[in-house]
XYZ file of C-alpha atoms in Angstrom:
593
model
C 2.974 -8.239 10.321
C 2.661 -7.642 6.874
C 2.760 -10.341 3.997
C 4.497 -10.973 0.201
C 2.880 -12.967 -2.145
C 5.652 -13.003 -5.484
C 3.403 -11.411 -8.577
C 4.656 -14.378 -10.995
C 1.978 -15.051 -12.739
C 1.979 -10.949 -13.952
C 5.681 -11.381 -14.437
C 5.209 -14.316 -16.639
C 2.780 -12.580 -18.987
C 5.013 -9.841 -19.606
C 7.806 -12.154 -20.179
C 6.249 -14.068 -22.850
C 2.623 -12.547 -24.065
C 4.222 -9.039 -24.151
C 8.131 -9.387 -24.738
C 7.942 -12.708 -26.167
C 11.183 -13.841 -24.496
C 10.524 -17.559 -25.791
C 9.413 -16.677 -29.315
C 12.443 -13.526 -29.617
C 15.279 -15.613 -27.589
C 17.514 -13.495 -25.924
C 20.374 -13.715 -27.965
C 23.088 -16.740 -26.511
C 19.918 -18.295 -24.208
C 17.354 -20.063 -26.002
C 15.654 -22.180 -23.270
C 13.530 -19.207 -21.981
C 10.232 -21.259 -22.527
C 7.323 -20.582 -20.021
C 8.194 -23.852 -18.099
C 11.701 -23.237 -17.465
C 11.007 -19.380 -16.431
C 7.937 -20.103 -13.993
C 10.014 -23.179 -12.652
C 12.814 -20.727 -11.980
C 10.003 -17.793 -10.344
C 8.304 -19.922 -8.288
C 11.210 -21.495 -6.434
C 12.854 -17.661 -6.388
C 9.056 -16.670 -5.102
C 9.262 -19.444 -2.029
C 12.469 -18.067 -0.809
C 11.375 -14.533 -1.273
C 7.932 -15.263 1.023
C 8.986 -17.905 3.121
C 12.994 -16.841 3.846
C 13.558 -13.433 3.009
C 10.078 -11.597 3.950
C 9.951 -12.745 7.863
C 13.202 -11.546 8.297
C 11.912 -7.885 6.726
C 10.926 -6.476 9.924
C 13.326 -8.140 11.658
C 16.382 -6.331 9.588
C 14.822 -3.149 9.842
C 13.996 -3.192 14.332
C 17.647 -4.766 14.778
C 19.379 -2.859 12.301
C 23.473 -3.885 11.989
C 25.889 -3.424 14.679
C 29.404 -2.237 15.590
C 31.483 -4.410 18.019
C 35.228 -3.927 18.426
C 35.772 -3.179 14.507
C 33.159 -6.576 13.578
C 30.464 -5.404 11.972
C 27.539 -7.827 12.927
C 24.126 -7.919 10.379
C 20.636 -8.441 12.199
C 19.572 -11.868 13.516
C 18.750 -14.881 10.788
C 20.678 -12.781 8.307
C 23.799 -14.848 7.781
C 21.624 -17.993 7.574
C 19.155 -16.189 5.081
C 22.736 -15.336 3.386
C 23.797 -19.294 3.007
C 20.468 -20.576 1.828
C 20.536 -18.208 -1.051
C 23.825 -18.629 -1.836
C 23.316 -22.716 -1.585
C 20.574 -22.219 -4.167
C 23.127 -20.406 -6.890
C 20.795 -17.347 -6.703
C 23.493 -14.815 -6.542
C 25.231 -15.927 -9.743
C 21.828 -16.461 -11.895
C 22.554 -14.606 -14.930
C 26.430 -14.438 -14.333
C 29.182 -16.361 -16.491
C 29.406 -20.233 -16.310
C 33.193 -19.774 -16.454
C 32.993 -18.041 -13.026
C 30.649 -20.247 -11.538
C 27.247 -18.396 -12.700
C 24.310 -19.783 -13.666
C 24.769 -17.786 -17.616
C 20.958 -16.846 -17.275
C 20.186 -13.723 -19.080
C 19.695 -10.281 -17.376
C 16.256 -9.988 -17.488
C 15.986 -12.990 -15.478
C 18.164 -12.173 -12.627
C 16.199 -8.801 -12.714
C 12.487 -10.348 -12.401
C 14.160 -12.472 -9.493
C 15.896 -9.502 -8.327
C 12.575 -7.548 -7.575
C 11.028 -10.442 -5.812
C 13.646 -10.403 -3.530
C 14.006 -6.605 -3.186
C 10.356 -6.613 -2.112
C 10.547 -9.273 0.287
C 13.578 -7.442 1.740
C 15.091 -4.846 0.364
C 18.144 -4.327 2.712
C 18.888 -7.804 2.549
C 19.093 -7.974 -0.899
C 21.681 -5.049 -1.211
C 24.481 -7.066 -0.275
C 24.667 -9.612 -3.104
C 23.252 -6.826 -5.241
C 26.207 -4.358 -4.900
C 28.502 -7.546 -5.120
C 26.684 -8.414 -8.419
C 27.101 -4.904 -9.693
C 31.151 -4.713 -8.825
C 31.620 -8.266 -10.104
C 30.096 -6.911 -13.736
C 32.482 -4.108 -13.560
C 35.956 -6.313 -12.742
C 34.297 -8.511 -15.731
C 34.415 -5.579 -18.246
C 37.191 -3.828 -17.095
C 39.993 -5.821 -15.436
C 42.884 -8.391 -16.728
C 42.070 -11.812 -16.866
C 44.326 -12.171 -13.913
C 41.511 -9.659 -11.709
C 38.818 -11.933 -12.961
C 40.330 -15.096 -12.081
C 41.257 -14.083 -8.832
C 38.120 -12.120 -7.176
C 34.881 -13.739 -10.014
C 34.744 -17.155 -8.909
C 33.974 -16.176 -5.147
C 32.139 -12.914 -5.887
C 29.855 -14.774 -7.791
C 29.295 -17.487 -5.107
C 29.378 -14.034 -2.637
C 31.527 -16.427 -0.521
C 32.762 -12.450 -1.229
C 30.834 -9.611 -1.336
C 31.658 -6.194 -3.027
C 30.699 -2.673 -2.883
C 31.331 0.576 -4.188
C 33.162 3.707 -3.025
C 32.295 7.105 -4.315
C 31.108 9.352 -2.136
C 33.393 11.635 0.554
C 32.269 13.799 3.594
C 33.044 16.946 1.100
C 31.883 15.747 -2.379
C 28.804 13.212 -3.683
C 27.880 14.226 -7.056
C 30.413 16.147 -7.808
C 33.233 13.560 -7.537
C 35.739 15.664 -9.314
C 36.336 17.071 -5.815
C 37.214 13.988 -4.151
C 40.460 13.774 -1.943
C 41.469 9.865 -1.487
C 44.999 9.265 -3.421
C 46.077 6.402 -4.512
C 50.016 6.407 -4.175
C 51.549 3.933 -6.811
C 53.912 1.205 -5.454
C 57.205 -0.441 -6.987
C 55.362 -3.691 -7.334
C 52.667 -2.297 -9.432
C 50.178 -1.926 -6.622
C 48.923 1.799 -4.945
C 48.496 2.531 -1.126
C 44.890 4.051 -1.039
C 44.282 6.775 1.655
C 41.000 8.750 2.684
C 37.835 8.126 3.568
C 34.591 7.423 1.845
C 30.685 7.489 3.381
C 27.549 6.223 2.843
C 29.077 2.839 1.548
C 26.015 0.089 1.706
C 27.407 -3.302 2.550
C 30.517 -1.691 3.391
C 30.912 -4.611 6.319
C 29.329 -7.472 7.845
C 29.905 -10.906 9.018
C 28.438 -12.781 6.011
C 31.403 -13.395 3.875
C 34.934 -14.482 4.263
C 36.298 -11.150 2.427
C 34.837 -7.727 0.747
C 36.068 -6.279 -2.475
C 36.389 -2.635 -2.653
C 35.629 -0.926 -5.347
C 37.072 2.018 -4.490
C 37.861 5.382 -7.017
C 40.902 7.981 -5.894
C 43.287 9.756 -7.529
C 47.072 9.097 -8.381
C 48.727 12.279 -7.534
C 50.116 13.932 -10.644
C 47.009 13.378 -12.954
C 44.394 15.472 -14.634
C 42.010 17.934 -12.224
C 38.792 17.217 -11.379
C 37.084 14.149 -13.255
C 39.255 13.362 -15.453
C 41.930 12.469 -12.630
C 39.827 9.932 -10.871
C 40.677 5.800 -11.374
C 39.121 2.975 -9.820
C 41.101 0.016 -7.583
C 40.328 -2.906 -6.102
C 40.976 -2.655 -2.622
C 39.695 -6.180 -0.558
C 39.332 -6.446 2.724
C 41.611 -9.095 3.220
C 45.004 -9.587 0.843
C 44.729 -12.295 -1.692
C 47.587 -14.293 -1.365
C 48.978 -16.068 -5.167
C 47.264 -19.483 -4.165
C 43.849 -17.824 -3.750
C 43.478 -17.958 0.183
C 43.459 -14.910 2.251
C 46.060 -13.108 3.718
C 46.984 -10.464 6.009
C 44.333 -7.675 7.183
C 44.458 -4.535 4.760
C 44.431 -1.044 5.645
C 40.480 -0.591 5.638
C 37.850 -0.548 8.589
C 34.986 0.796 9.584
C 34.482 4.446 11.242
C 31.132 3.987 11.956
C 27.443 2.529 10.417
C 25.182 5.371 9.436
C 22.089 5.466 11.277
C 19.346 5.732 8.728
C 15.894 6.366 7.741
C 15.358 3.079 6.243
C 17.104 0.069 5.178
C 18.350 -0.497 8.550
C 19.165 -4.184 7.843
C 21.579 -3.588 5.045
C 25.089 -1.999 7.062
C 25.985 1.577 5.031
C 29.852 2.359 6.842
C 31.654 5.143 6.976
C 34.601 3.582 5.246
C 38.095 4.323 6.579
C 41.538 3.644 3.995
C 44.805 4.022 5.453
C 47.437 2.976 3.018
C 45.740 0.044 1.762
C 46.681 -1.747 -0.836
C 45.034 -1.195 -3.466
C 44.532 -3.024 -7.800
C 44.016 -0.838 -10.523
C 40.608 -2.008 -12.210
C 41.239 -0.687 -15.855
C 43.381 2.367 -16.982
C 44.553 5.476 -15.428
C 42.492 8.475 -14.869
C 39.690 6.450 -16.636
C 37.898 5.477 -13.546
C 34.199 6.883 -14.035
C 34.207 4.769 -17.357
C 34.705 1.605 -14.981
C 32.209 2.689 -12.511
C 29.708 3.899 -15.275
C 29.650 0.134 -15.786
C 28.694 -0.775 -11.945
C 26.560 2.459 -12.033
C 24.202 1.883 -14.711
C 23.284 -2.271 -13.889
C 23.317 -0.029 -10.264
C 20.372 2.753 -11.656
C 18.633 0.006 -13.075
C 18.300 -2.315 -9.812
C 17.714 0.813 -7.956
C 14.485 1.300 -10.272
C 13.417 -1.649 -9.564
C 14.137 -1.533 -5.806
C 11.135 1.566 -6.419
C 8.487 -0.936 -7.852
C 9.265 -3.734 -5.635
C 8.705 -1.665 -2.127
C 5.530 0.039 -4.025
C 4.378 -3.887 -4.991
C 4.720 -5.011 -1.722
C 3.149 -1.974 -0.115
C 0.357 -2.234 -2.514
C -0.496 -5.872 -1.589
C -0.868 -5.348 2.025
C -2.744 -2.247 1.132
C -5.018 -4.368 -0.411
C -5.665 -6.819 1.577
C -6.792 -4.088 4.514
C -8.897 -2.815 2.442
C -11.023 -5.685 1.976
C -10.136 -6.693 5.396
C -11.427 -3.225 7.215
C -15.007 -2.586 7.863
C -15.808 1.573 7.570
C -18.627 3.235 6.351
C -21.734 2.154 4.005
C -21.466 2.054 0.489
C -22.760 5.459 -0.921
C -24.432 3.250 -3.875
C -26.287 0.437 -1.112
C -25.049 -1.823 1.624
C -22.593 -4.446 0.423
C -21.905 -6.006 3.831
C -25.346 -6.389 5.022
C -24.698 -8.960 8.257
C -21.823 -6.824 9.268
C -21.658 -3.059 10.802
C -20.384 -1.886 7.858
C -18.991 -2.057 4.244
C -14.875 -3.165 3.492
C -13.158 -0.124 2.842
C -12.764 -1.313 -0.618
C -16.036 -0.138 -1.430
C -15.151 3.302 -1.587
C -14.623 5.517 -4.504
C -11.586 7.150 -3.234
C -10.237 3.960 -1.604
C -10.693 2.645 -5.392
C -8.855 5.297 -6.877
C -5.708 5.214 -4.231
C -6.071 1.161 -4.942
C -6.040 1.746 -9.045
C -2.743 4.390 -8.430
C -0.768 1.766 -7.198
C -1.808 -1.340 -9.182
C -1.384 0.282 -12.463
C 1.791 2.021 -11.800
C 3.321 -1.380 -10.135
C 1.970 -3.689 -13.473
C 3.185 -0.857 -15.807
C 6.486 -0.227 -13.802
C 7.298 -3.942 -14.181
C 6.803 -4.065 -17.466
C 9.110 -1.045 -18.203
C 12.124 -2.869 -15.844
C 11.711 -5.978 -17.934
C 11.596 -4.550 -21.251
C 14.827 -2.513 -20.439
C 16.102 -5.765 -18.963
C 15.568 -7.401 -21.864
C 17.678 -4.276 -23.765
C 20.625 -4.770 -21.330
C 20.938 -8.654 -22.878
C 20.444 -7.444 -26.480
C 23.326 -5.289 -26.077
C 25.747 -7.274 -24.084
C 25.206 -10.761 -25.509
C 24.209 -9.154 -29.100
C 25.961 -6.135 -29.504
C 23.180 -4.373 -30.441
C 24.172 -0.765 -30.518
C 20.520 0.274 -30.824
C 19.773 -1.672 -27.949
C 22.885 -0.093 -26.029
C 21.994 3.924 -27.098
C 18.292 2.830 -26.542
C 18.770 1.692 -22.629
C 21.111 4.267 -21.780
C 18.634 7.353 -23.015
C 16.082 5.653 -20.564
C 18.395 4.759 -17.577
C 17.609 7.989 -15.878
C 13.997 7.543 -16.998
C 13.808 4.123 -15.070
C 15.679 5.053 -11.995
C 14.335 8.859 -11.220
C 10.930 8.659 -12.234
C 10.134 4.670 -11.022
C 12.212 5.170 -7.800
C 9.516 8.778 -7.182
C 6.337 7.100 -8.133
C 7.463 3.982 -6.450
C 7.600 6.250 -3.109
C 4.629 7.865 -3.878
C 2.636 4.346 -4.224
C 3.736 3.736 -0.518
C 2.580 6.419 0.601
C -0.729 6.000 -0.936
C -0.456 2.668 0.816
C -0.024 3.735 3.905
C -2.967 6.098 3.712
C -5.225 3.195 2.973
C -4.849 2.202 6.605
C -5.677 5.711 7.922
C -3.734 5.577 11.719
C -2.929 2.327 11.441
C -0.347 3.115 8.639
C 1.543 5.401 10.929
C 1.852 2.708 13.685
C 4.655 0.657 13.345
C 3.332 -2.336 14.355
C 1.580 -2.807 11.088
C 4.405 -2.744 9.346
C 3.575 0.016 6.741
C 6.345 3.030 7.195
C 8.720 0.759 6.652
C 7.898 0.123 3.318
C 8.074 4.056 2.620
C 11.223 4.415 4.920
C 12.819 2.134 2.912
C 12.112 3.440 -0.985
C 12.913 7.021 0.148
C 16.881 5.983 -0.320
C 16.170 4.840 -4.161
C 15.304 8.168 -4.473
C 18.854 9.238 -3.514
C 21.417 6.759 -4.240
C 22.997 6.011 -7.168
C 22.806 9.585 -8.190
C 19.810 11.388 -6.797
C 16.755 11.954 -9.005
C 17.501 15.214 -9.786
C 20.461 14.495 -11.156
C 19.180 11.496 -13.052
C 16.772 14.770 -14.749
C 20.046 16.560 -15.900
C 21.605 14.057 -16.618
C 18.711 13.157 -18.955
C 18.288 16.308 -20.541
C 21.779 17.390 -20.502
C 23.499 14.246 -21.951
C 21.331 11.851 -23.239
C 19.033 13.577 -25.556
C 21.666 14.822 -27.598
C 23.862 11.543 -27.654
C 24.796 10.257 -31.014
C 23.255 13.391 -32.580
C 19.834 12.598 -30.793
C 19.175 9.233 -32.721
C 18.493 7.525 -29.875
C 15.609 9.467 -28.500
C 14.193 10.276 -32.321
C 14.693 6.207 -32.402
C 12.105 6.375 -29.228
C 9.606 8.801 -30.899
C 9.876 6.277 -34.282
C 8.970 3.450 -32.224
C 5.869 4.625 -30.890
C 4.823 6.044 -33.837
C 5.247 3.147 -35.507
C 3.391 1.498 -32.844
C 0.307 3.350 -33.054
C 0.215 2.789 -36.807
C 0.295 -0.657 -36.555
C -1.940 -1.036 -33.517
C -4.327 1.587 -34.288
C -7.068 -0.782 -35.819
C -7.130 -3.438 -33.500
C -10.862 -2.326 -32.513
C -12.307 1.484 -32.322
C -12.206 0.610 -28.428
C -8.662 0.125 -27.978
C -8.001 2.825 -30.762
C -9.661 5.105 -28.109
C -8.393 3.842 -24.805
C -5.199 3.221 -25.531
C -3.348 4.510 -29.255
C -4.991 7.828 -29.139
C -3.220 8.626 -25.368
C -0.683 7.340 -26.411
C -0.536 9.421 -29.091
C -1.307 12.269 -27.571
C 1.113 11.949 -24.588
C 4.394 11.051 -26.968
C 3.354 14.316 -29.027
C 3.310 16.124 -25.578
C 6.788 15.224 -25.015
C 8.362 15.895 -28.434
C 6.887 19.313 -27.776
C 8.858 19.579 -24.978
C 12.292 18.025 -26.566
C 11.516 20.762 -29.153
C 11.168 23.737 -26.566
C 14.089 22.514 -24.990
C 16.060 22.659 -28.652
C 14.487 25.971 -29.718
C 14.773 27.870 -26.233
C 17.832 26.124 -24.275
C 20.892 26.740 -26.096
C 20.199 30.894 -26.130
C 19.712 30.089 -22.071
C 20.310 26.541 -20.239
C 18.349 27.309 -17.747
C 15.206 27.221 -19.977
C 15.999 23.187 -20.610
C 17.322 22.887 -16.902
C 14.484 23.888 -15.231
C 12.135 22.032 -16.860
C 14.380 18.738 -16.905
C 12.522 17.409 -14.094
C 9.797 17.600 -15.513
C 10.503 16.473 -18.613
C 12.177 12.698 -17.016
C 8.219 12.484 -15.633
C 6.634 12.981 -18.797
C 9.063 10.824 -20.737
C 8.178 7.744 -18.096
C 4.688 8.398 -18.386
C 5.123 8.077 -21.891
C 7.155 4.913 -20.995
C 4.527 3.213 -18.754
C 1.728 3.973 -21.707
C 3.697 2.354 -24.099
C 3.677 -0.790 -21.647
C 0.622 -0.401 -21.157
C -0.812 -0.134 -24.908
C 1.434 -3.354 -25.374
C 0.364 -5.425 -22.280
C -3.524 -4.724 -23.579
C -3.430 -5.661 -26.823
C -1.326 -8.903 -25.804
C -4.415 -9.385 -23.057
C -7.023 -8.892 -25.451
C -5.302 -11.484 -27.980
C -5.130 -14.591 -25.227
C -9.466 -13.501 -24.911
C -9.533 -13.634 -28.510
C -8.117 -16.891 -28.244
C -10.891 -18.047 -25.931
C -8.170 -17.961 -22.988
C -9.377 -20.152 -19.892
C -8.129 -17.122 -17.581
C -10.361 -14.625 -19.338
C -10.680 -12.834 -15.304
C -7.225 -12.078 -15.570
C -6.966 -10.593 -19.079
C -10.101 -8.669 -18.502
C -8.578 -7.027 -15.043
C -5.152 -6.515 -16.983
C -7.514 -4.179 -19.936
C -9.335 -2.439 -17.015
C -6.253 -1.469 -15.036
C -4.653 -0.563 -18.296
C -7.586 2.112 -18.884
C -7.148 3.395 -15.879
C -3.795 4.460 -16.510
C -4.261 6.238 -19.580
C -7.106 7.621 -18.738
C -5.991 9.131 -15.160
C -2.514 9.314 -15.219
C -0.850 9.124 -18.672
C -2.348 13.093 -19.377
C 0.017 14.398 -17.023
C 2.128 14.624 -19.637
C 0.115 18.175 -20.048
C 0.614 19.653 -17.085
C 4.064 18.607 -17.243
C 4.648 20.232 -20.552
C 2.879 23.246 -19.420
C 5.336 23.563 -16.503
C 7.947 23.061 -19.466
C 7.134 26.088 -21.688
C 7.133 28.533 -19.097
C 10.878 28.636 -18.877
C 13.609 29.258 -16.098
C 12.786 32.683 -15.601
C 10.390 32.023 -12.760
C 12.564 29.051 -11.172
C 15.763 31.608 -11.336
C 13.772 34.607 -10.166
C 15.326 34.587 -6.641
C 18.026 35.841 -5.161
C 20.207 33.756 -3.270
C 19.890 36.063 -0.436
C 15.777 36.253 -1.266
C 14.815 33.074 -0.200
């Protein structure tokens, strides 16, 4: 069975040696000091090993069942559910005034992965309740907040969100669920909605809909669509629960992965329904679930890759195959630890640098999502938003590929389930999909948010690291070498793209279009170097210092070459790809393929 040790000791360093949370206070929080923030990530780290992990395996053989319209979550699940809930985890970074703990965001996120890579299906349900509570806390009446915060918080309820219809996913402008209004100011919601993660189970006393239809008589397409609240159970005026509404379950989706977490076909027939904001403006409500949503869903990639990579590791040591092409390194035994060997080393040095770098990246744009909520920090705001897609599509891929690469470390084993292994990969191949799948995140990307605000945002990005590799760039003639000048050369690589893009899309779309994918890879590679230029010069400080932990600082440098040394210059081939247009991508027929 595998293990899960929390990384918290890598997650502290980049919380205070790299972003400095204690020294830069996020803005409204100033007790962030190392103390406080390992006190909170150890106790977060028990729960995640000792709690969350055993029940990994567990989630994903049992998966959820149907019974009689009760939908009933895998064994030790509801208990799991009450501990956490006991221990104020699901409200960590969520308002006082609604019963949250008022930690900052970047907090709940480093907590977040832990849990996510203990048990990632698990973890959905107060994460999609997190993510609808944020959006009835910046879009509905103080009435809404007062009546569905306080126990959404607690996830005494849970929430979810509706989107997506048997006939329409990304393109929700062609969705068919009306929302009829009602004399008393409420709407009777009708149709039918799929693929809805914690859409039921047995581990709350109600479930808050978040559901988006259309009031007949609106706008077409898009622009027609508004978001309701639609619970489970009616709220009566004295906050206890009422009648049944007019939602249930068709069926649970049987699934690649994430078997423990229940995705419903979701069934509305003339339920009563809340309007959450203002007519027809329903995607800029869900926009607000849907971005914290990309975000966690980011993260969800470098939490299954971190906890594939540590059993990966341990194998490796563990497994005796082969002799050491250099000389025998296991001389009583019948052969050398896998861990000996080059190409074992390199799969090893994939994964550890993109989990440490990935980590990094989620924190830093955690730490952007509290600048701009608790500061107002437009920057911050235009900043985050360019790099959402960045930090969903290109983590959530790499994050995939890392568990793959983990998998192949244990040669057959890794296909056998009873190591434990696939499921790892089973269950990051949804971040890859949900919440808008990663080729969308690419368009979305270069479609939208290169251009917004007149492209300051992404010129702001190109500034930064300039400006970084200025200031950095005579540490020492060693880390001038190992880490500005990639650096350099990668960012360079991908303003050469923005600028093929500018000078070549407009006369033809397709030219930016087709190489959009692309281009979200190469702007998190540039991403992850940036991390990792930061996290070595903040490890080579604490040895300056005369640090007691030199072994860690040292290993932090050397994984940090690694990375821009073997992966950061695919920001070549990627621009290459770029350049050569969408002639060859649109070649085809329809008919011709």
């Amino acid at each position: 069975m595998p293990s899960y040790t929390a990384p918290i000791k890598d997650t502290q360093f980049i919380l205070h040696n790299v972003l400095k949370i204690s020294e830069k206070a996020i803005p409204g929080y100033d007790e962030l000091d190392a103390d406080f923030t390992n006190a909170v990530l150890e106790e977060a780290g028990k729960i995640s090993s000792e709690v969350l992990h055993p029940l990994n395996t567990v989630g994903d053989t049992e998966g959820c069942r149907l019974e009689n319209g009760v939908v009933y979550t895998p064994t030790g699940f509801k208990a799991a559910f009450e501990q956490v809930k006991e221990g104020g985890w699901t409200g960590l970074d969520m308002p006082e005034q609604y019963g949250g703990q008022n930690m900052p965001y970047i907090m709940g996120t480093a907590v977040g992965e832990m849990f996510s890579a203990a048990n990632q299906a698990f973890t959905m349900y107060q994460g999609l309740t997190h993510g609808a509570a944020s959006a009835i806390l910046a879009h509905g009446t103080d009435a809404q907040k007062d009546t569905y915060l306080p126990k959404m918080v607690s996830c005494e309820w849970t929430g979810t969100m509706n989107l997506t219809e048997p006939h329409c996913g990304t393109d929700l402008g062609l969705m068919r669920t009306k929302a009829e209004p009602q004399d008393d100011g409420s709407y009777k919601i009708t149709g039918q909605k799929i693929f809805i993660s914690s859409g039921d189970h047995d581990m709350a006393d109600n479930i808050i809909h978040l559901v988006l239809a259309k009031i007949p008589g609106g706008p077409d397409g898009i622009k027609g669509v508004s978001l309701f609240i639609v619970p489970k159970f009616i709220v009566k005026e004295d906050g206890s629960l009422g009648d049944r509404n007019g939602v249930s379950v068709g069926k649970i989706e049987e699934k690649m992965g994430i078997h423990g977490n229940s995705t419903c076909v979701m069934n509305y027939d003339s339920a009563t329904g809340y309007l959450l904001g203002t007519e027809h403006k329903g995607m800029r409500a869900m926009f607000t679930m849907m971005n914290e949503a990309r975000l966690g869903v980011g993260m969800q990639g470098l939490a299954q890759a971190e906890a594939a990579y540590q059993n990966a590791l341990e194998y490796a040591k563990d497994r005796l195959q082969g002799r050491d092409v250099t000389g025998v390194k296991n001389p009583d035994g019948p052969a050398d630890p896998l861990i000996v060997h080059p190409d074992i080393r390199r799969n090893l040095m994939d994964q550890k640098s993109f989990a440490e770098g990935a980590r990094a990246f989620i924190l830093w744009g955690a730490k952007m999502i509290d600048q701009a909520h608790r500061a107002e920090d437009k920057d911050a705001d235009g900043l985050i938003s360019l790099l959402t897609p960045v930090i969903k599509g290109f983590l959530t891929d790499l994050g995939y590929d890392m568990t793959v690469q983990a998998q192949q470390i244990y040669g057959g084993h890794g296909y056998i389930e009873e190591w434990g292994m696939s499921q790892y990969t089973r269950d990051a191949r949804i971040a890859m999909i949900y919440e808008g799948a990663n080729g969308v995140q690419a368009l979305d990307l270069v479609g939208r948010k290169l251009a917004q605000d007149g492209g300051k945002h992404v010129m702001a990005f190109f500034e930064m690291v300039k400006n970084f590799c200025k200031e950095n760039g005579d540490i020492s003639e060693s880390y001038s070498k190992e880490f500005i000048e990639p650096l350099k050369a990668a960012s360079k690589d991908l303003q050469a793209a923005g600028m093929y893009f500018m000078q070549n899309g407009m006369t033809n779309p397709n030219n930016a279009l087709s190489g959009s994918y692309d281009f979200m890879h190469m702007f998190g590679h540039v991403c992850l170097g940036l991390m990792w230029a930061e996290m070595a010069k903040a490890a080579q400080a604490e040895l300056d210092a005369g640090s007691s932990d030199a072994a860690f600082y040292e290993t932090k440098i050397a994984t940090g070459r690694y990375y821009m040394a073997r992966q950061l210059p695919a920001t070549a081939l990627h621009l290459s790809r770029i350049q050569t247009g969408g002639d060859t991508v649109m070649a085809l027929a329809a008919d011709q393929f």
